Every structure is written in structure tokens, then in C-alpha cells.
Tab-separated table of C-alpha atoms and ligand atoms in Angstrom:
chain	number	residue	atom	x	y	z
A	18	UNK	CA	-23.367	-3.816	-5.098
A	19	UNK	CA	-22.279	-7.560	-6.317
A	20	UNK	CA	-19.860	-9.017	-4.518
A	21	UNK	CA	-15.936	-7.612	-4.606
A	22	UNK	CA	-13.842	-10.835	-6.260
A	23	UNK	CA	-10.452	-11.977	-5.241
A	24	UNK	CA	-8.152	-13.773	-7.154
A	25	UNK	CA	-5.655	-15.946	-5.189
A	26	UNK	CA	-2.452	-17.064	-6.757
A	27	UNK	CA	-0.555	-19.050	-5.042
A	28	UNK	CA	0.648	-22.670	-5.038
A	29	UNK	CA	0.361	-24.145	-1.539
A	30	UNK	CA	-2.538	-25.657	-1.289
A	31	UNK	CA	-3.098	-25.084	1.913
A	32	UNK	CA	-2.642	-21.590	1.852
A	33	UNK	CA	-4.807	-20.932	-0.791
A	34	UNK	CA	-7.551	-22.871	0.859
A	35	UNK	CA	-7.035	-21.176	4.311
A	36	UNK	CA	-7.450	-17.696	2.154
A	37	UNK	CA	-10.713	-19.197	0.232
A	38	UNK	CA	-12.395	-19.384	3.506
A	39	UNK	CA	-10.935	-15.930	5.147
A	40	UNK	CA	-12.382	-14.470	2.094
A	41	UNK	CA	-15.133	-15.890	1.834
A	42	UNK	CA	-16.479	-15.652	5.343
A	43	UNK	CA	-15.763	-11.904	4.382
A	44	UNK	CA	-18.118	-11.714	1.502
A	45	UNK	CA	-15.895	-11.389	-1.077
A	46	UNK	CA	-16.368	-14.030	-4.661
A	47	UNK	CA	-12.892	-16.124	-4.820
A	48	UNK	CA	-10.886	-17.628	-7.390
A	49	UNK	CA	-7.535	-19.372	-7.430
A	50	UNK	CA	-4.843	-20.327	-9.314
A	51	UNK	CA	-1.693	-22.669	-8.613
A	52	UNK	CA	0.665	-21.287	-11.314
A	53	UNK	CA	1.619	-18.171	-12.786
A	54	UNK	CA	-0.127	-19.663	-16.282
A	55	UNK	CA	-3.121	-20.311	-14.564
A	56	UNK	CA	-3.490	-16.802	-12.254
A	57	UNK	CA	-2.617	-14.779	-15.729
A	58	UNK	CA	-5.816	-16.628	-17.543
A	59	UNK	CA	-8.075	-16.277	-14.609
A	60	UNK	CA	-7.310	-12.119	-14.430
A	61	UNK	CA	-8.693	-12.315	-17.788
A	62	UNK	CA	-11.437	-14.824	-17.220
A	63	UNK	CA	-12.634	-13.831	-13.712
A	64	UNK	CA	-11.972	-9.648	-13.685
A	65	UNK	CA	-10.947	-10.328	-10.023
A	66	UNK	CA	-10.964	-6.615	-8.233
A	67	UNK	CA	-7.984	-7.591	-6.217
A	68	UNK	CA	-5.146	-10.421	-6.642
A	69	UNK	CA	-3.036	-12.011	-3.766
A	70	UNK	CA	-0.245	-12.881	-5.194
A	71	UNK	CA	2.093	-14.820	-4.106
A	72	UNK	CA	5.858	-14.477	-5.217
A	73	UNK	CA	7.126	-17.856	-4.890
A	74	UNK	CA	5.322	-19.594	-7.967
A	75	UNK	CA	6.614	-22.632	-9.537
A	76	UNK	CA	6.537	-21.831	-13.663
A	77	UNK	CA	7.371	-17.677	-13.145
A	78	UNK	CA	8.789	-15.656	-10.762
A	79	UNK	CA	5.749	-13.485	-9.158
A	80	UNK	CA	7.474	-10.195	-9.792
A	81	UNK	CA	7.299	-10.997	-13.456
A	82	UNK	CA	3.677	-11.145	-12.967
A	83	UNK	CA	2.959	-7.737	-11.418
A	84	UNK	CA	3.522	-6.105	-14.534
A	85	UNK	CA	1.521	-8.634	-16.727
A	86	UNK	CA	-1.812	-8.169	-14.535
A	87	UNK	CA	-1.185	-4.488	-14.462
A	88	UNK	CA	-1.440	-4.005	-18.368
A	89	UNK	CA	-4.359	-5.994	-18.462
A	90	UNK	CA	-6.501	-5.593	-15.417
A	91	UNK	CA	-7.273	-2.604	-13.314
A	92	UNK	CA	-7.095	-5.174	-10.027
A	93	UNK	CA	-5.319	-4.082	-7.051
A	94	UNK	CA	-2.295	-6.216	-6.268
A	95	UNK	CA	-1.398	-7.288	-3.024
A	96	UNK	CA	1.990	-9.094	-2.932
A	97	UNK	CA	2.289	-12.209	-0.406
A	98	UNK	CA	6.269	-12.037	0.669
A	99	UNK	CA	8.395	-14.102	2.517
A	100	UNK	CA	8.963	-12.234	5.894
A	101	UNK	CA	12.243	-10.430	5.735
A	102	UNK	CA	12.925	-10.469	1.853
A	103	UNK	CA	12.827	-6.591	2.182
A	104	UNK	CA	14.355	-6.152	-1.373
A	105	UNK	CA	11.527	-8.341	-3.008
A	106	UNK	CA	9.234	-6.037	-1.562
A	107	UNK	CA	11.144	-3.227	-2.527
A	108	UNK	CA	10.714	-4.484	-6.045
A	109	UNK	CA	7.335	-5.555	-6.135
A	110	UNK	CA	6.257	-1.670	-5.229
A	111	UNK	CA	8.551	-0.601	-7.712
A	112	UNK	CA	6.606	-2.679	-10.554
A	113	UNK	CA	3.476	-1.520	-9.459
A	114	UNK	CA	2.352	-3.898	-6.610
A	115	UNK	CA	-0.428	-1.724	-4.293
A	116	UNK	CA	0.970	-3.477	-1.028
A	117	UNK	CA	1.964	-6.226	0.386
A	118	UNK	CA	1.850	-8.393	3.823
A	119	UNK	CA	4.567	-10.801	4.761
A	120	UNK	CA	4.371	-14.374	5.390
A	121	UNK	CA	2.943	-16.046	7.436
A	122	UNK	CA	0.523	-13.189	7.688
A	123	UNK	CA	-2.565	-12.601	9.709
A	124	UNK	CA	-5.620	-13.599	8.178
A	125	UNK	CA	-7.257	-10.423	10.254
A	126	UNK	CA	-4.324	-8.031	8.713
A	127	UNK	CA	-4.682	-9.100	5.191
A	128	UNK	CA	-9.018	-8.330	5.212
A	129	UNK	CA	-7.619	-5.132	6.336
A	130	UNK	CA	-5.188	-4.437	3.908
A	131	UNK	CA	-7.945	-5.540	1.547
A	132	UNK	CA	-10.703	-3.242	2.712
A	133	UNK	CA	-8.312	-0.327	2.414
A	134	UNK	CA	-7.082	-0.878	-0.885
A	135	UNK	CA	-10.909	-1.124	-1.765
A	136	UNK	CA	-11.724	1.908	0.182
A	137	UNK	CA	-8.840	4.046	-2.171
A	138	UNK	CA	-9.836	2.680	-5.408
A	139	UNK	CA	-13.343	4.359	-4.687
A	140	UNK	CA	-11.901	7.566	-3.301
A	141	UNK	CA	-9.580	7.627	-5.668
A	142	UNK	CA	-12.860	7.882	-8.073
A	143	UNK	CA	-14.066	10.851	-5.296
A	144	UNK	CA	-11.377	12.516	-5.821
A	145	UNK	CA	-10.941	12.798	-2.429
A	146	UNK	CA	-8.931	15.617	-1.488
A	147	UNK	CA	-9.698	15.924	2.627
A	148	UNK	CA	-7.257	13.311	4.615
A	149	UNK	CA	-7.354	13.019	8.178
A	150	UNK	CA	-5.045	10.425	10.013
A	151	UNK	CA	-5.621	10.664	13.588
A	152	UNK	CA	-6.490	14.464	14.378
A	153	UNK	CA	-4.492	15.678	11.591
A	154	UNK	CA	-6.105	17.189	8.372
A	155	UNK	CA	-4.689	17.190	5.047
A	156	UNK	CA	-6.050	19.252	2.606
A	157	UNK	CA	-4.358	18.469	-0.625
A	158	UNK	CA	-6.086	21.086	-2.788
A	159	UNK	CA	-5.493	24.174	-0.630
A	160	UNK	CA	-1.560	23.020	0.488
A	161	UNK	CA	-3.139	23.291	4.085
A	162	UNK	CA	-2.451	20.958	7.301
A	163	UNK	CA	-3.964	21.290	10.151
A	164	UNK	CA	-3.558	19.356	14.064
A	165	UNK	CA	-6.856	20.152	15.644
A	166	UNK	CA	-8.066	23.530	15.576
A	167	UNK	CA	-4.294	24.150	14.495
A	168	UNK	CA	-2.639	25.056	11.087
A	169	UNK	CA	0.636	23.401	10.977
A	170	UNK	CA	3.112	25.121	9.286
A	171	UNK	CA	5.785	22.890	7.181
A	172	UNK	CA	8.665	23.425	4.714
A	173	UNK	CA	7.503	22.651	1.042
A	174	UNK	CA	9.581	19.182	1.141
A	175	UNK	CA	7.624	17.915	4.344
A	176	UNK	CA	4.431	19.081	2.951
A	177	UNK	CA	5.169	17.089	-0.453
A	178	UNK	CA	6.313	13.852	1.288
A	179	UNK	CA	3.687	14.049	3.469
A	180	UNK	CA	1.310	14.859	0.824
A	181	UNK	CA	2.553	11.952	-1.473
A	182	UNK	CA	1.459	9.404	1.837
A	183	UNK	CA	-2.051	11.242	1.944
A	184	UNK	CA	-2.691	10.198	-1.305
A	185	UNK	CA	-2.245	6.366	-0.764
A	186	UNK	CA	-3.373	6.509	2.932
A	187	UNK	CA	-2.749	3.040	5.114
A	188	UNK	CA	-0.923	2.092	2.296
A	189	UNK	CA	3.265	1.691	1.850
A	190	UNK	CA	4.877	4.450	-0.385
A	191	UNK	CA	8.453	3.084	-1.254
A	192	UNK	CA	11.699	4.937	-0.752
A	193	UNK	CA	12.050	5.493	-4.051
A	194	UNK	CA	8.880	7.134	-5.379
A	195	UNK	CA	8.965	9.334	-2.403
A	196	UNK	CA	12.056	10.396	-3.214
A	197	UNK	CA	11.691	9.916	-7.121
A	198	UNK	CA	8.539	12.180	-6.179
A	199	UNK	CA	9.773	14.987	-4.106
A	200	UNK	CA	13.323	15.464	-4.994
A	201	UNK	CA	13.388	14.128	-8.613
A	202	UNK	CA	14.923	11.133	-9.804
A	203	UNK	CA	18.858	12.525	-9.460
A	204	UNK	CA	17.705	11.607	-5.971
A	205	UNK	CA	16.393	8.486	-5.754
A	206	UNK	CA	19.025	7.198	-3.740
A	207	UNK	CA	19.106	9.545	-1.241
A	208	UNK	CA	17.010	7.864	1.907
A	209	UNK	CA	18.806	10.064	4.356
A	210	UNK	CA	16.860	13.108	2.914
A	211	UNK	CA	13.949	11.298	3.508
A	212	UNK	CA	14.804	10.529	7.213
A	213	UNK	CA	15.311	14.237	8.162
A	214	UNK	CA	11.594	15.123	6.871
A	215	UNK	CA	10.136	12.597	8.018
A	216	UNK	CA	11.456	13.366	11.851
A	217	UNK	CA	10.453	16.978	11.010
A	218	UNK	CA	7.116	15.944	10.296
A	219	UNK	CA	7.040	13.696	13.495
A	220	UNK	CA	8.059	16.425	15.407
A	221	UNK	CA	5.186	18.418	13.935
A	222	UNK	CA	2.672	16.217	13.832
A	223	UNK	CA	2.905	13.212	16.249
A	224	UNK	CA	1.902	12.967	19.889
A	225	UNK	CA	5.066	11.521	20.574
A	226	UNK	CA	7.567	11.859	17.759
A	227	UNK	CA	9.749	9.331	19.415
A	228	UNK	CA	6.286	7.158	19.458
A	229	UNK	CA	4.736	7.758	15.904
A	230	UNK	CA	1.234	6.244	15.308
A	231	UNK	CA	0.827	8.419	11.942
A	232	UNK	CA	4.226	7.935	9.912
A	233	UNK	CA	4.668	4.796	10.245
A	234	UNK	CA	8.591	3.232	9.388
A	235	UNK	CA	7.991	0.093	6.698
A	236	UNK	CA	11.953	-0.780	7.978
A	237	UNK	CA	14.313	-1.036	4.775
A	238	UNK	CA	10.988	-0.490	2.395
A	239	UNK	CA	9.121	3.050	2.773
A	240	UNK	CA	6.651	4.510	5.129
A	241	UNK	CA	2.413	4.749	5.499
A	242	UNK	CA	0.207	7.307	6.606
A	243	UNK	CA	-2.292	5.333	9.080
A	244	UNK	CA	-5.251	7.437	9.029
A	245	UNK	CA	-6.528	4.882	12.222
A	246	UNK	CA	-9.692	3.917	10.020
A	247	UNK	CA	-9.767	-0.683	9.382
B	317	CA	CA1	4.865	-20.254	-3.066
């Protein structure tokens, strides 16, 4: 298989060259761009499988962006955000962004992030239809979860949010599609419905619901199924 490419846009030198290196060391083929202009040419010039992209860009905002590569590319994006800009992040999902890591981020965090947006795009191709996160078992054609040797038995809405995670696994599902999702888009607003399934699916499916290591909280953004494999 040739070599997974990576286009980084971003306009700090220094940055972009500390990435370069990450990624390379990792195996992947690099490109970069300093400017918006430049990163939208080089989607069409170098079919990068992934872009970094980085929101603060001197000639266009980033979000702007997210849409533009999407039409044209089939690349996964990855969003580079400023640490606690929670509504930028908020936005980037809603435009289609795949995830995103928060500056300054760990070089280790973002090859993960990378390897499991990789890993979906080829299940996704699968089909895959068996999710496990920790020793819990999705099955999203039969409607069945089990916990062990156990079936777990939810309500319909905690089986369709938790369903809706499965399908992304390790990856951020935003507020609003889950709720968009599940409850329809009268509801979108509604994060408090949200809360209560997710604390009944906790309850049901956690070690320590107090302690969750499956449903993990993205605070002010959404929340990720970690199915444990990096
Ligand atoms: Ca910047």
C-alpha cells in the first residue's frame, strides 16, 4: 500500500515543520501550505488522504475552508484549534471537520487521532457493523449490546445515541448531530436530554459510571466512544 499523504495547512513555520517531521518519522508522504490559497490548490494537486488544518490562517478564516476541501476531496479533516475556543470547534464539526486536537497539541495524540480516522475510513468501506469499546459489544445490525457474556438492555434513545458514537468510534460526535440525530432537529438545542442518556448509559455500561473510560465528555463540544484501540 503507497504511502497515506498528509496535507498540512498552517502558517507558522515552525509548526508546520515540527508536523513534517512527526509525520514523516510516521511514514506518512507530507505536503504543506502557508495560506488558505495555497492548502486549497495543494488538495487538488497532492490528493492528500488527510488535512491538518489549522484555523488561524492569514488570507481566510479556516472554517471557511472545511467546506471547500469537503466538496472537492474525500480527505479527512482534522481541525488544529486554539485550546479553549470550544465554539470554533463546535463549528468546525458542524461544517464537516472529522476531529480536531487543540493547541499546543501532542505530537503522540495527533498520530493517534490520525491512525483512527484512517482506521474508519477503511471500516467505513467494511461496513463494519461489530463495535467493541472496552468489553462492550455493539452490534449495529441486530439493535443488540452486550457487556461480556451479558445483553444489556437499553431504552431506544440510549441505544440510538449510543449507536450514533459506534459509528464514528474514538472520534467526537457534536451536541448537535447527536441530538439533530436522535431527537430530530426541533431538538437540537436540547443538551440536557442528552445528559440524562448519556448517565443512563454510564450507569449501564461503565465500570464506574462516576469514572467513565467509554463515553467520554468532549466538555462544551460532544462526546466519543473510546473503543481503547491507538
Ligand atoms: Ca495560525
Amino acid at each position: 500500500m503507497p504511502a497515506q499523504k498528509v496535507l498540512i495547512v498552517e502558517d507558522d513555520a515552525h509548526i508546520r515543520r515540527l508536523l513534517r517531521v512527526a509525520l514523516e518519522r510516521a511514514g506518512y508522504g507530507v505536503s504543506e501550505a502557508g495560506t488558505a490559497r495555497e492548502g486549497l490548490s495543494l488538495v487538488d494537486i497532492a490528493k492528500p488522504d488527510a488535512v491538518l488544518l489549522d484555523l488561524g490562517l492569514p488570507d481566510r478564516d479556516g472554517l471557511e475552508l472545511i467546506q471547500l476541501i469537503k466538496t472537492r476531496s474525500q480527505a479527512t479533516v482534522i481541525v488544529v484549534s486554539a485550546r479553549d475556543d470550544t465554539s470554533e470547534k463546535v463549528a468546525a464539526l458542524d461544517l464537516g471537520a472529522d476531529d480536531y486536537v487543540s493547541k499546543p497539541f501532542d505530537t503522540e495524540e495527533l498520530l493517534a487521532r490520525l491512525r483512527t480516522a484512517f482506521r474508519h475510513r477503511l471500516s467505513t468501506q467494511a461496513e463494519r457493523v461489530l463495535v467493541r469499546a472496552g468489553n462492550v459489544e455493539i452490534d449495529l445490525d441486530h439493535r443488540r449490546v452486550r457487556r461480556g457474556d451479558d445483553t444489556v438492555h437499553l431504552t431506544p434513545k440510549e441505544y440510538d445515541v449510543l449507536a450514533e458514537l459506534a459509528k464514528r468510534p474514538d472520534r467526537v460526535i457534536g451536541h448537535t448531530q447527536l441530538l439533530r440525530t436522535v431527537w430530530g432537529p426541533a431538538h437540537q438545542m436540547h443538551v440536557d436530554y442528552l445528559r440524562i442518556v448519556i448517565r443512563g448509559l454510564r450507569q449501564k455500561l461503565e465500570e464506574d459510571a462516576a469514572a467513565p473510560r467509554l463515553l467520554i465528555n468532549e466538555p462544551g463540544v460532544g462526546y466519543r466512544l473510546a473503543t481503547g484501540e491507538r
